């Protein structure tokens, strides 16, 4: 072969420049996003240290300082951030006391007054600033009654117990604490204390020597049963807006009916020694007194935007909350550190010439701990815009608490999550991908569903019908919502090298990049159809027993499966032209919306999604077909013909929603 001439070399070089240099394909940037020069575990650690320096409950000065840190770090990542502020109703403790009257063997009685203090362990200089332990939105009051043990406080735990007039002692760990209080109230209890049982949260050694909860540790948290600011149900808490009075809020029934307090393992143990047979009620008598104050406080969501180049009016939204009950190293600032890491990496990509096809919005929410308030008010404020423009919402809350990847999502995102998990190394076993470790774990690669009200995705999925995902490394961790969830815990036990943070930023960020840059939205609705089929099959036996016809549901799911296959073929066959591509993408985006119904679930109308919602008896639990589930539950209690007919009606309702989703995917008018 003759030697190439200089002119030829120049031509080849110019051609390659033309081909590759001015606008590399998105895939080039996505690979760069995952590369090690782009990730920065030291900066993650430093951000987490800054964010968790002081306790920063919603409405506090320390939380405003944390907001400015997020604002300035978004700004240094060229995000042009802004603050979306709301005025919302928050509560704080003013007075708490708990005492136990125990009949002694002799005629004398003894009284134990509990200190309700968490011991300062380790060397955190701001331990004094932690809010006294309490339940947000707890009812104020002074109540006395025999102590009665009700295990985890689930509906089934109260069966056969007479707790009327008693102060219930329940342990944390199976259901949402607000539902424990509600369940106790409904069976006539006058007050509730919820303790952290060592069997669930303790170990041989405890923090700061090991990861386990110390005996004096207390899990605080909210006991409100609704979402968003209680005084503005369904609309945004903007300054000067309409607000419900305290009486109207109470009448809505989402506020607890009796006072409650969270207590430590040590205090719980002392109380339980005074109940007969370990259950009671009595003879130990508990006196619980709580006074809270309600404050109209300003909260700040920090919003950063990277405008899309070709479709600026399509939004890929990434969110995490910032407010914490205490220091919040796991909950939620591991997620905040991940969000800031993603912002930095996206900035580096932009400096290399990357421009996203669609707009990416980064949101740092406030007052999540109270009732998912920051995200809910923002979604209520922007409902129409989000309903017509949001492609997906990606959430990180307790992003890192240990090893092991987990994800929950609406099912059209399942394939994308798996694809991305295959491209990122497992930080705890770098010889394999996160996906390989995940499918070999106890969880065996199963993706959970987003019906619950456990984090900020709730409004996006359940109120508007936006596809969403939540992901993390770890899972439940023992010092949750206690004063020991601090930087030291994270550095010693949660993620000593901060490589799990790096990995979750890679997965979450790459999911966002694919949603923002892929020509066709990477949604696969065949997974949705097969998930729905499984849920329908779970209903089959019980429905048959009550002569309820589920064939409309089965038929609608079959149609969805066909429509999903058809749109996949359409994508593969290569639709040409920007407007045609956009039309296909709109169908993929809007199909999830079709699963919502403007009337919402009966009796809890804020929840518009008919396929995924929280269980009525456990806000942490996710239910498929929540309307059907509510109706079955009601029919089992009232046992009337009409109540079973209502189950049939709910089957029809969800079938119609699924049919609408198929029509949207097909893009055909009938
Ligand atoms: Zn959280």
XYZ file of C-alpha atoms and ligand atoms in Angstrom:
671
model
C 0.000 0.000 0.000
C 1.444 3.417 -0.925
C 2.171 5.861 1.825
C -0.706 8.336 2.322
C 0.102 11.819 1.140
C -0.017 14.774 3.483
C -3.157 15.957 1.741
C -4.862 12.626 2.356
C -3.842 12.681 6.020
C -5.316 16.163 6.291
C -8.521 15.013 4.644
C -8.913 12.056 6.990
C -8.198 14.283 9.972
C -10.676 16.902 8.810
C -13.280 14.224 8.156
C -12.804 12.696 11.604
C -13.032 16.142 13.139
C -16.272 16.681 11.278
C -17.549 13.252 12.317
C -16.562 13.207 15.951
C -15.386 16.489 17.293
C -18.141 19.122 17.101
C -20.941 16.988 18.505
C -20.084 13.563 19.854
C -23.068 11.245 20.279
C -24.820 11.195 23.699
C -23.306 7.762 24.334
C -19.817 9.306 24.383
C -20.877 11.691 27.142
C -22.710 8.979 29.057
C -19.509 6.904 29.141
C -17.619 9.973 30.298
C -20.213 10.543 33.061
C -19.326 7.113 34.505
C -15.548 7.485 34.146
C -13.426 7.811 37.270
C -12.022 11.304 36.502
C -15.621 12.511 36.582
C -16.505 11.055 39.984
C -15.310 12.574 43.219
C -15.768 10.716 46.502
C -13.783 13.334 48.430
C -16.179 16.070 47.380
C -19.159 13.849 48.291
C -17.695 13.367 51.784
C -16.997 17.064 52.139
C -20.523 18.039 51.072
C -22.018 15.497 53.463
C -19.866 16.823 56.311
C -21.049 20.397 55.639
C -24.716 19.456 55.273
C -24.766 17.382 58.479
C -22.672 19.647 60.717
C -25.694 20.695 62.779
C -29.180 19.236 63.280
C -31.403 20.873 60.636
C -35.077 20.247 61.119
C -37.455 22.016 58.686
C -38.034 25.666 59.581
C -34.736 26.000 61.511
C -31.885 28.407 60.852
C -29.512 25.456 60.412
C -31.734 24.126 57.633
C -31.688 27.531 55.924
C -27.879 27.338 56.089
C -27.973 23.894 54.511
C -30.214 25.375 51.788
C -27.622 28.060 51.026
C -24.963 25.373 50.746
C -27.077 23.549 48.156
C -27.842 26.829 46.391
C -24.174 27.801 46.131
C -23.069 24.374 45.049
C -25.785 24.259 42.364
C -24.589 27.725 41.279
C -20.967 26.570 41.043
C -22.226 23.699 38.849
C -23.654 26.343 36.459
C -27.265 25.439 37.314
C -28.668 28.980 37.820
C -30.629 27.820 40.865
C -33.661 29.481 42.430
C -35.626 28.959 45.638
C -39.281 27.928 45.453
C -40.498 28.949 48.921
C -43.800 28.037 50.625
C -45.401 29.005 53.928
C -46.471 25.854 55.707
C -47.771 24.635 59.032
C -45.090 22.796 61.069
C -45.131 21.632 64.695
C -42.446 21.524 67.406
C -42.479 20.167 70.975
C -42.985 22.557 73.878
C -43.537 20.152 76.772
C -43.207 16.370 77.093
C -43.401 14.112 80.094
C -43.937 10.432 80.688
C -44.208 8.686 84.041
C -45.001 5.200 85.188
C -46.845 4.312 88.370
C -46.042 0.798 89.485
C -47.820 -1.064 92.273
C -45.119 -2.629 94.467
C -45.466 -5.931 96.299
C -46.005 -3.943 99.480
C -48.758 -1.371 99.713
C -46.355 1.447 98.754
C -46.309 2.484 95.119
C -43.437 3.898 93.111
C -43.345 6.446 90.343
C -40.725 6.498 87.611
C -40.427 9.734 85.629
C -38.609 9.128 82.336
C -36.046 11.719 81.232
C -36.859 11.247 77.497
C -33.250 12.197 76.693
C -30.976 10.499 74.191
C -27.475 10.011 75.669
C -24.737 12.081 74.036
C -22.380 9.385 72.773
C -19.377 9.950 70.540
C -18.050 13.487 70.235
C -20.584 15.396 68.174
C -20.216 19.045 69.309
C -23.763 19.950 68.243
C -25.586 17.138 70.067
C -27.223 19.765 72.328
C -29.006 21.300 69.356
C -31.038 18.183 68.543
C -34.810 18.812 68.861
C -36.282 17.032 71.926
C -37.804 13.704 70.894
C -41.413 14.033 69.715
C -43.946 13.095 67.073
C -44.669 15.861 64.574
C -48.379 16.832 64.479
C -49.037 14.745 67.629
C -52.163 15.800 69.490
C -51.484 17.860 72.598
C -52.953 16.458 75.812
C -52.429 14.879 79.229
C -53.634 11.283 79.471
C -53.337 8.399 81.938
C -54.220 4.769 81.633
C -52.943 1.244 82.198
C -50.041 0.354 79.895
C -50.980 -2.218 77.236
C -48.569 -3.887 74.826
C -49.668 -4.051 71.185
C -46.596 -5.454 69.412
C -46.123 -3.558 66.103
C -49.454 -1.753 66.350
C -50.852 -3.293 63.158
C -54.598 -3.888 62.815
C -54.029 -7.602 63.482
C -51.980 -6.846 66.605
C -55.067 -5.337 68.273
C -57.290 -8.353 67.629
C -58.347 -9.861 70.974
C -56.803 -7.014 73.010
C -58.905 -4.714 75.144
C -57.023 -1.425 75.115
C -60.007 0.820 75.745
C -58.848 3.616 78.084
C -55.269 2.291 77.975
C -51.982 3.856 76.914
C -50.731 1.567 74.168
C -47.061 0.591 74.074
C -46.116 -0.462 70.548
C -42.796 -1.114 68.900
C -41.467 0.420 65.722
C -40.575 -1.604 62.697
C -43.425 -2.944 60.603
C -45.753 -0.078 59.680
C -45.840 3.724 59.462
C -45.933 5.263 62.965
C -48.938 7.467 62.070
C -50.879 4.293 61.357
C -49.865 2.802 64.726
C -51.408 5.839 66.444
C -54.488 5.715 64.209
C -55.008 1.989 64.808
C -54.717 2.451 68.599
C -57.131 5.397 68.533
C -59.707 3.407 66.588
C -59.828 0.699 69.261
C -60.273 3.172 72.114
C -56.739 3.791 73.440
C -56.167 7.194 75.088
C -52.478 7.581 74.230
C -49.577 5.780 72.544
C -45.869 5.403 73.188
C -43.771 3.819 70.450
C -40.411 2.357 71.407
C -37.401 0.994 69.579
C -37.114 -2.683 70.432
C -33.551 -4.020 70.750
C -34.691 -7.185 68.989
C -35.287 -5.049 65.878
C -32.667 -2.292 66.109
C -30.048 -3.406 68.654
C -26.857 -5.456 68.547
C -24.221 -6.702 70.981
C -22.481 -3.355 70.795
C -24.010 -0.073 69.821
C -23.043 3.282 68.346
C -20.325 4.684 68.439
C -18.651 1.226 68.657
C -20.953 -0.394 66.110
C -23.801 0.482 63.760
C -26.626 -0.467 66.182
C -28.987 1.841 68.067
C -27.953 2.633 71.674
C -30.508 1.745 74.401
C -31.297 5.456 74.909
C -31.808 6.069 71.168
C -35.206 7.333 70.034
C -36.744 7.289 66.566
C -38.643 10.544 66.084
C -40.939 11.226 63.130
C -44.316 12.431 61.980
C -47.680 10.868 62.841
C -49.721 12.865 60.319
C -51.676 10.680 57.925
C -51.950 13.001 54.930
C -49.540 14.519 52.402
C -48.480 18.131 52.152
C -49.272 21.105 54.392
C -52.330 20.121 56.498
C -53.809 23.608 56.095
C -53.781 23.523 52.247
C -54.976 20.060 51.200
C -54.812 19.787 47.394
C -53.475 23.281 46.671
C -50.119 25.037 47.083
C -49.180 26.893 50.294
C -48.153 30.098 48.585
C -47.932 33.233 50.684
C -51.402 34.682 51.346
C -53.308 31.644 50.016
C -56.551 30.125 51.335
C -55.950 28.123 54.520
C -58.063 25.766 56.605
C -58.674 26.648 60.244
C -57.316 24.353 62.944
C -60.845 22.931 63.466
C -61.262 22.187 59.748
C -57.874 20.469 59.657
C -58.970 18.284 62.573
C -62.279 17.446 60.887
C -60.454 16.081 57.837
C -59.316 13.154 59.967
C -55.650 12.973 58.932
C -54.440 14.341 62.278
C -53.976 11.897 65.161
C -56.882 11.659 67.598
C -54.771 10.941 70.720
C -51.373 12.105 72.054
C -48.261 10.032 71.404
C -44.534 10.016 72.118
C -41.575 8.067 70.758
C -39.407 6.446 73.447
C -36.153 4.507 73.750
C -35.564 0.765 73.997
C -34.507 1.209 77.623
C -37.709 3.039 78.608
C -39.881 0.609 76.673
C -38.320 -2.289 78.546
C -38.999 -0.690 81.950
C -42.656 -0.131 81.065
C -43.203 -3.617 79.671
C -41.990 -5.176 82.940
C -45.077 -3.689 84.605
C -47.711 -5.217 82.367
C -49.243 -8.500 83.335
C -48.270 -11.408 81.108
C -46.161 -9.041 79.016
C -49.340 -7.670 77.450
C -51.502 -6.005 80.081
C -53.375 -3.717 80.298
C -51.775 -2.753 83.621
C -51.168 -2.951 86.430
C -48.505 -0.323 85.505
C -50.167 3.042 84.845
C -48.690 5.473 82.320
C -49.166 9.209 82.412
C -48.295 10.854 79.094
C -48.305 14.587 78.640
C -47.484 16.426 75.440
C -47.810 20.020 74.309
C -46.801 21.021 70.809
C -46.817 24.375 69.078
C -47.886 25.006 65.498
C -45.888 27.507 63.470
C -46.446 28.919 59.983
C -42.875 28.543 58.712
C -41.162 29.337 55.441
C -39.701 26.326 53.685
C -37.294 26.399 50.742
C -37.103 24.033 47.793
C -33.894 24.682 45.870
C -34.398 24.172 42.124
C -31.626 23.987 39.494
C -32.222 23.664 35.761
C -30.202 22.523 32.736
C -32.233 23.563 29.729
C -32.765 20.992 27.000
C -31.370 21.821 23.563
C -34.006 20.202 21.350
C -36.989 19.660 23.659
C -36.705 22.256 26.446
C -40.356 21.684 27.339
C -39.789 18.052 28.349
C -38.646 17.610 31.954
C -36.531 14.908 33.581
C -36.692 15.685 37.302
C -34.224 14.510 39.969
C -35.139 15.144 43.603
C -34.022 14.650 47.191
C -35.017 16.299 50.471
C -32.658 18.279 52.682
C -34.446 18.709 56.050
C -33.599 16.109 58.700
C -34.957 15.196 62.123
C -31.412 15.352 63.494
C -28.084 15.430 61.598
C -29.466 13.438 58.685
C -26.283 11.752 57.435
C -28.243 8.877 55.896
C -31.724 10.393 55.904
C -31.685 12.434 53.708
C -28.273 14.000 53.103
C -26.599 10.930 51.630
C -29.134 11.640 48.871
C -28.291 15.370 48.871
C -24.574 14.592 48.526
C -25.462 12.301 45.603
C -27.578 15.051 43.998
C -24.684 17.533 44.303
C -22.283 14.952 42.836
C -24.607 14.482 39.845
C -24.803 18.290 39.422
C -20.989 18.510 39.379
C -20.626 15.719 36.852
C -23.267 17.270 34.584
C -21.362 20.557 34.800
C -18.170 18.796 33.678
C -20.090 17.252 30.765
C -21.423 20.663 29.735
C -17.875 22.030 29.753
C -16.987 19.255 27.264
C -19.785 20.355 24.972
C -22.681 18.136 26.098
C -26.151 19.602 25.811
C -29.103 17.506 26.914
C -31.879 16.922 24.418
C -34.527 17.458 27.146
C -34.481 19.708 30.229
C -33.047 18.278 33.457
C -34.369 19.741 36.729
C -32.623 19.114 40.062
C -34.797 19.659 43.148
C -33.733 19.773 46.775
C -36.926 19.527 48.832
C -37.706 20.923 52.265
C -39.996 19.637 55.074
C -40.201 16.093 53.706
C -40.036 14.687 57.222
C -43.260 16.429 58.266
C -45.551 15.155 55.493
C -43.573 15.244 52.206
C -44.476 18.933 52.294
C -41.903 20.636 50.023
C -42.360 18.255 47.095
C -46.140 18.046 47.527
C -46.642 21.834 47.554
C -44.402 22.184 44.474
C -46.269 19.457 42.596
C -49.625 20.987 43.568
C -48.325 24.409 42.456
C -47.108 23.091 39.083
C -49.647 20.352 38.474
C -50.718 21.310 34.934
C -47.186 21.983 33.696
C -45.936 18.711 35.151
C -48.909 16.751 33.825
C -48.216 17.933 30.283
C -44.409 18.036 30.323
C -42.756 15.770 32.931
C -41.120 12.666 31.476
C -40.075 11.094 34.791
C -39.178 11.804 38.416
C -36.061 10.209 39.976
C -35.784 10.206 43.776
C -32.914 9.728 46.243
C -33.737 9.922 49.945
C -31.778 7.577 52.245
C -29.441 6.979 49.290
C -26.690 5.181 51.240
C -26.806 3.249 54.510
C -24.750 0.152 53.643
C -23.998 -2.344 50.858
C -26.509 -3.749 48.364
C -28.415 -1.993 45.577
C -32.210 -1.647 45.695
C -34.697 0.097 43.437
C -38.420 0.797 43.305
C -40.120 2.163 40.210
C -43.162 2.344 38.020
C -42.710 -0.714 35.777
C -42.066 0.935 32.375
C -38.664 1.936 33.869
C -37.647 -1.600 34.909
C -35.605 -2.354 31.769
C -33.759 0.957 31.880
C -32.784 0.470 35.540
C -31.433 -3.014 34.779
C -29.512 -1.810 31.710
C -27.891 0.983 33.707
C -27.111 -1.297 36.684
C -25.146 -3.473 34.232
C -22.907 -0.548 33.300
C -21.789 0.400 36.827
C -19.334 -1.614 38.981
C -20.520 -2.792 42.398
C -18.526 -0.677 44.880
C -18.402 -3.650 47.288
C -17.233 -6.155 44.681
C -15.574 -4.409 41.781
C -15.142 -7.651 39.830
C -18.811 -7.477 38.901
C -21.519 -5.020 37.935
C -24.157 -3.734 40.340
C -26.646 -5.776 38.331
C -24.707 -9.034 38.857
C -24.474 -8.467 42.621
C -28.107 -7.390 42.777
C -29.534 -10.512 41.124
C -27.376 -12.723 43.398
C -28.518 -10.891 46.553
C -31.446 -11.803 48.832
C -33.451 -9.266 46.915
C -32.563 -11.112 43.651
C -32.998 -8.112 41.413
C -36.644 -7.539 42.260
C -37.820 -3.953 41.675
C -40.287 -2.673 44.264
C -43.343 -0.537 43.449
C -43.968 3.076 44.374
C -47.369 2.956 46.019
C -46.225 4.062 49.444
C -46.074 7.548 50.920
C -42.556 6.996 52.242
C -40.759 9.691 50.228
C -41.010 12.591 47.767
C -41.963 10.508 44.712
C -45.476 10.143 46.181
C -47.005 13.324 44.702
C -45.408 12.735 41.330
C -46.708 9.177 40.999
C -49.902 9.181 43.015
C -51.226 12.683 42.389
C -50.154 13.320 38.777
C -49.179 9.944 37.286
C -45.543 10.613 36.416
C -43.252 7.587 35.922
C -40.770 7.493 38.824
C -37.913 5.614 40.429
C -36.318 5.586 43.881
C -32.970 3.865 44.467
C -30.443 3.299 47.228
C -27.559 1.279 48.643
C -28.377 -0.441 51.922
C -31.939 -0.313 53.213
C -33.300 -0.158 56.741
C -30.636 0.991 59.238
C -30.792 0.936 63.036
C -30.118 4.591 63.934
C -32.904 5.854 61.599
C -34.393 9.212 62.746
C -32.277 9.222 65.925
C -29.544 11.668 66.947
C -26.935 9.058 65.975
C -27.646 9.391 62.247
C -24.614 11.661 61.871
C -21.441 11.991 59.799
C -19.468 9.744 62.170
C -22.013 6.930 61.698
C -21.751 7.274 57.919
C -17.947 7.451 57.911
C -17.578 4.448 60.237
C -20.426 2.173 59.135
C -22.534 3.486 56.261
C -19.923 4.156 53.588
C -16.337 4.571 54.834
C -14.855 5.187 51.355
C -17.900 7.045 49.977
C -17.758 4.686 46.983
C -21.389 3.618 47.476
C -22.337 7.279 47.120
C -20.286 7.421 43.906
C -22.034 4.302 42.577
C -25.578 5.467 43.319
C -24.761 8.830 41.690
C -23.599 6.878 38.622
C -26.769 4.789 38.382
C -29.213 7.597 39.148
C -27.334 10.048 36.922
C -27.131 7.640 34.001
C -30.865 6.863 34.262
C -31.444 10.641 34.088
C -29.073 11.023 31.123
C -30.765 8.249 29.171
C -34.194 9.781 29.831
C -32.898 13.208 28.845
C -30.869 12.239 25.759
C -32.319 9.103 24.129
C -34.162 9.915 20.934
C -36.987 7.591 21.993
C -37.894 7.573 25.678
C -36.481 4.352 27.190
C -39.853 3.197 28.525
C -41.009 -0.368 28.074
C -44.691 -0.884 28.837
C -44.567 -4.655 28.305
C -43.070 -4.837 31.840
C -46.009 -2.785 33.048
C -48.456 -5.230 31.499
C -46.735 -8.270 33.009
C -46.578 -6.637 36.454
C -50.302 -5.859 36.268
C -51.014 -9.405 35.156
C -49.299 -10.751 38.285
C -51.272 -8.372 40.517
C -54.541 -9.366 38.821
C -53.750 -13.063 39.286
C -53.215 -12.438 43.000
C -56.820 -11.206 43.184
C -58.341 -14.038 41.172
C -59.126 -16.602 43.871
C -60.772 -14.192 46.286
C -62.832 -12.559 43.532
C -64.036 -15.941 42.317
C -65.158 -16.804 45.848
C -67.393 -13.717 45.872
C -68.604 -14.126 42.271
C -66.833 -10.990 41.160
C -65.915 -10.928 37.512
C -62.324 -9.847 36.908
C -62.392 -10.537 33.188
C -62.652 -6.782 32.354
C -59.371 -6.298 34.215
C -57.662 -9.256 32.516
C -58.870 -8.038 29.118
C -57.607 -4.488 29.700
C -54.182 -5.839 30.696
C -54.028 -8.011 27.544
C -54.809 -4.929 25.455
C -52.083 -2.978 27.254
C -49.621 -5.744 26.504
C -50.503 -5.635 22.779
C -50.295 -1.827 22.649
C -46.926 -1.959 24.433
C -45.536 -4.471 21.923
C -46.813 -2.387 19.018
C -45.172 0.833 20.175
C -41.910 -1.053 20.798
C -42.003 -2.267 17.171
C -42.761 1.264 15.990
C -39.640 2.504 17.808
C -37.463 -0.287 16.404
C -38.653 0.179 12.851
C -37.310 3.705 12.987
C -39.834 6.485 12.944
C -38.365 9.372 10.936
C -38.717 13.094 11.467
C -38.575 15.145 14.657
C -42.321 15.645 14.926
C -43.080 11.933 14.419
C -40.484 10.989 17.064
C -41.966 13.539 19.405
C -45.452 12.114 18.838
C -44.310 8.585 19.777
C -42.546 9.961 22.874
C -45.640 11.864 23.937
C -47.617 8.647 23.883
C -44.956 6.942 26.012
C -44.939 9.851 28.459
C -48.713 10.223 28.729
C -49.641 6.532 29.125
C -48.829 6.675 32.857
C -51.074 9.735 33.237
C -53.978 7.668 31.890
C -53.754 5.461 34.989
C -54.919 8.381 37.129
C -58.547 9.351 37.589
C -59.713 12.854 38.437
C -62.052 11.549 41.159
C -59.216 9.668 42.859
C -59.600 6.791 45.316
C -62.919 6.795 47.143
C -62.541 8.349 50.574
C -58.986 9.549 49.822
C -59.464 11.589 46.686
C -56.032 13.279 46.635
C -54.657 9.893 45.470
C -55.437 9.891 41.739
C -53.474 6.803 40.646
C -55.718 3.737 40.372
C -52.925 1.175 39.919
C -50.430 2.079 42.673
C -51.183 3.655 46.050
C -50.426 3.240 49.739
C -52.206 0.644 51.808
C -54.972 2.247 53.897
C -53.512 0.670 57.068
C -49.837 1.270 56.395
C -48.619 4.349 54.572
C -45.221 2.614 54.118
C -46.838 -0.319 52.305
C -47.489 -0.231 48.548
C -50.677 -1.683 47.069
C -51.566 -2.606 43.523
C -55.130 -1.588 42.642
C -55.599 0.369 45.915
C -59.251 1.206 45.085
C -60.078 -2.485 44.732
C -58.121 -3.226 47.891
C -60.026 -0.586 49.900
C -63.354 -1.932 48.599
C -62.482 -5.564 49.468
C -61.437 -4.503 52.918
C -64.705 -2.643 53.429
C -66.805 -5.542 52.067
C -65.104 -7.978 54.439
C -66.055 -5.782 57.369
C -69.631 -4.827 56.467
C -70.427 -8.063 54.553
C -73.328 -6.639 52.528
C -74.286 -7.361 48.931
C -73.845 -3.672 48.064
C -70.332 -3.634 49.466
C -69.284 -6.537 47.228
C -70.948 -4.823 44.279
C -68.703 -1.881 45.043
C -65.666 -4.174 44.630
C -66.975 -4.999 41.149
C -67.315 -1.266 40.422
C -63.690 -0.688 41.450
C -62.578 -3.543 39.166
C -64.358 -1.792 36.300
C -62.789 1.552 37.213
C -59.208 0.312 37.162
C -59.913 -1.677 33.975
C -61.070 1.534 32.271
C -57.913 3.364 33.379
C -55.712 0.599 31.943
C -57.757 0.654 28.719
C -57.123 4.419 28.503
C -53.397 3.783 28.873
C -53.535 1.375 25.878
C -55.410 3.932 23.780
C -52.765 6.536 24.611
C -49.955 4.133 23.654
C -51.703 3.377 20.366
C -52.324 7.073 19.712
C -55.633 6.308 18.099
C -58.952 8.052 18.468
C -61.930 5.746 18.554
Zn -35.971 11.013 54.281
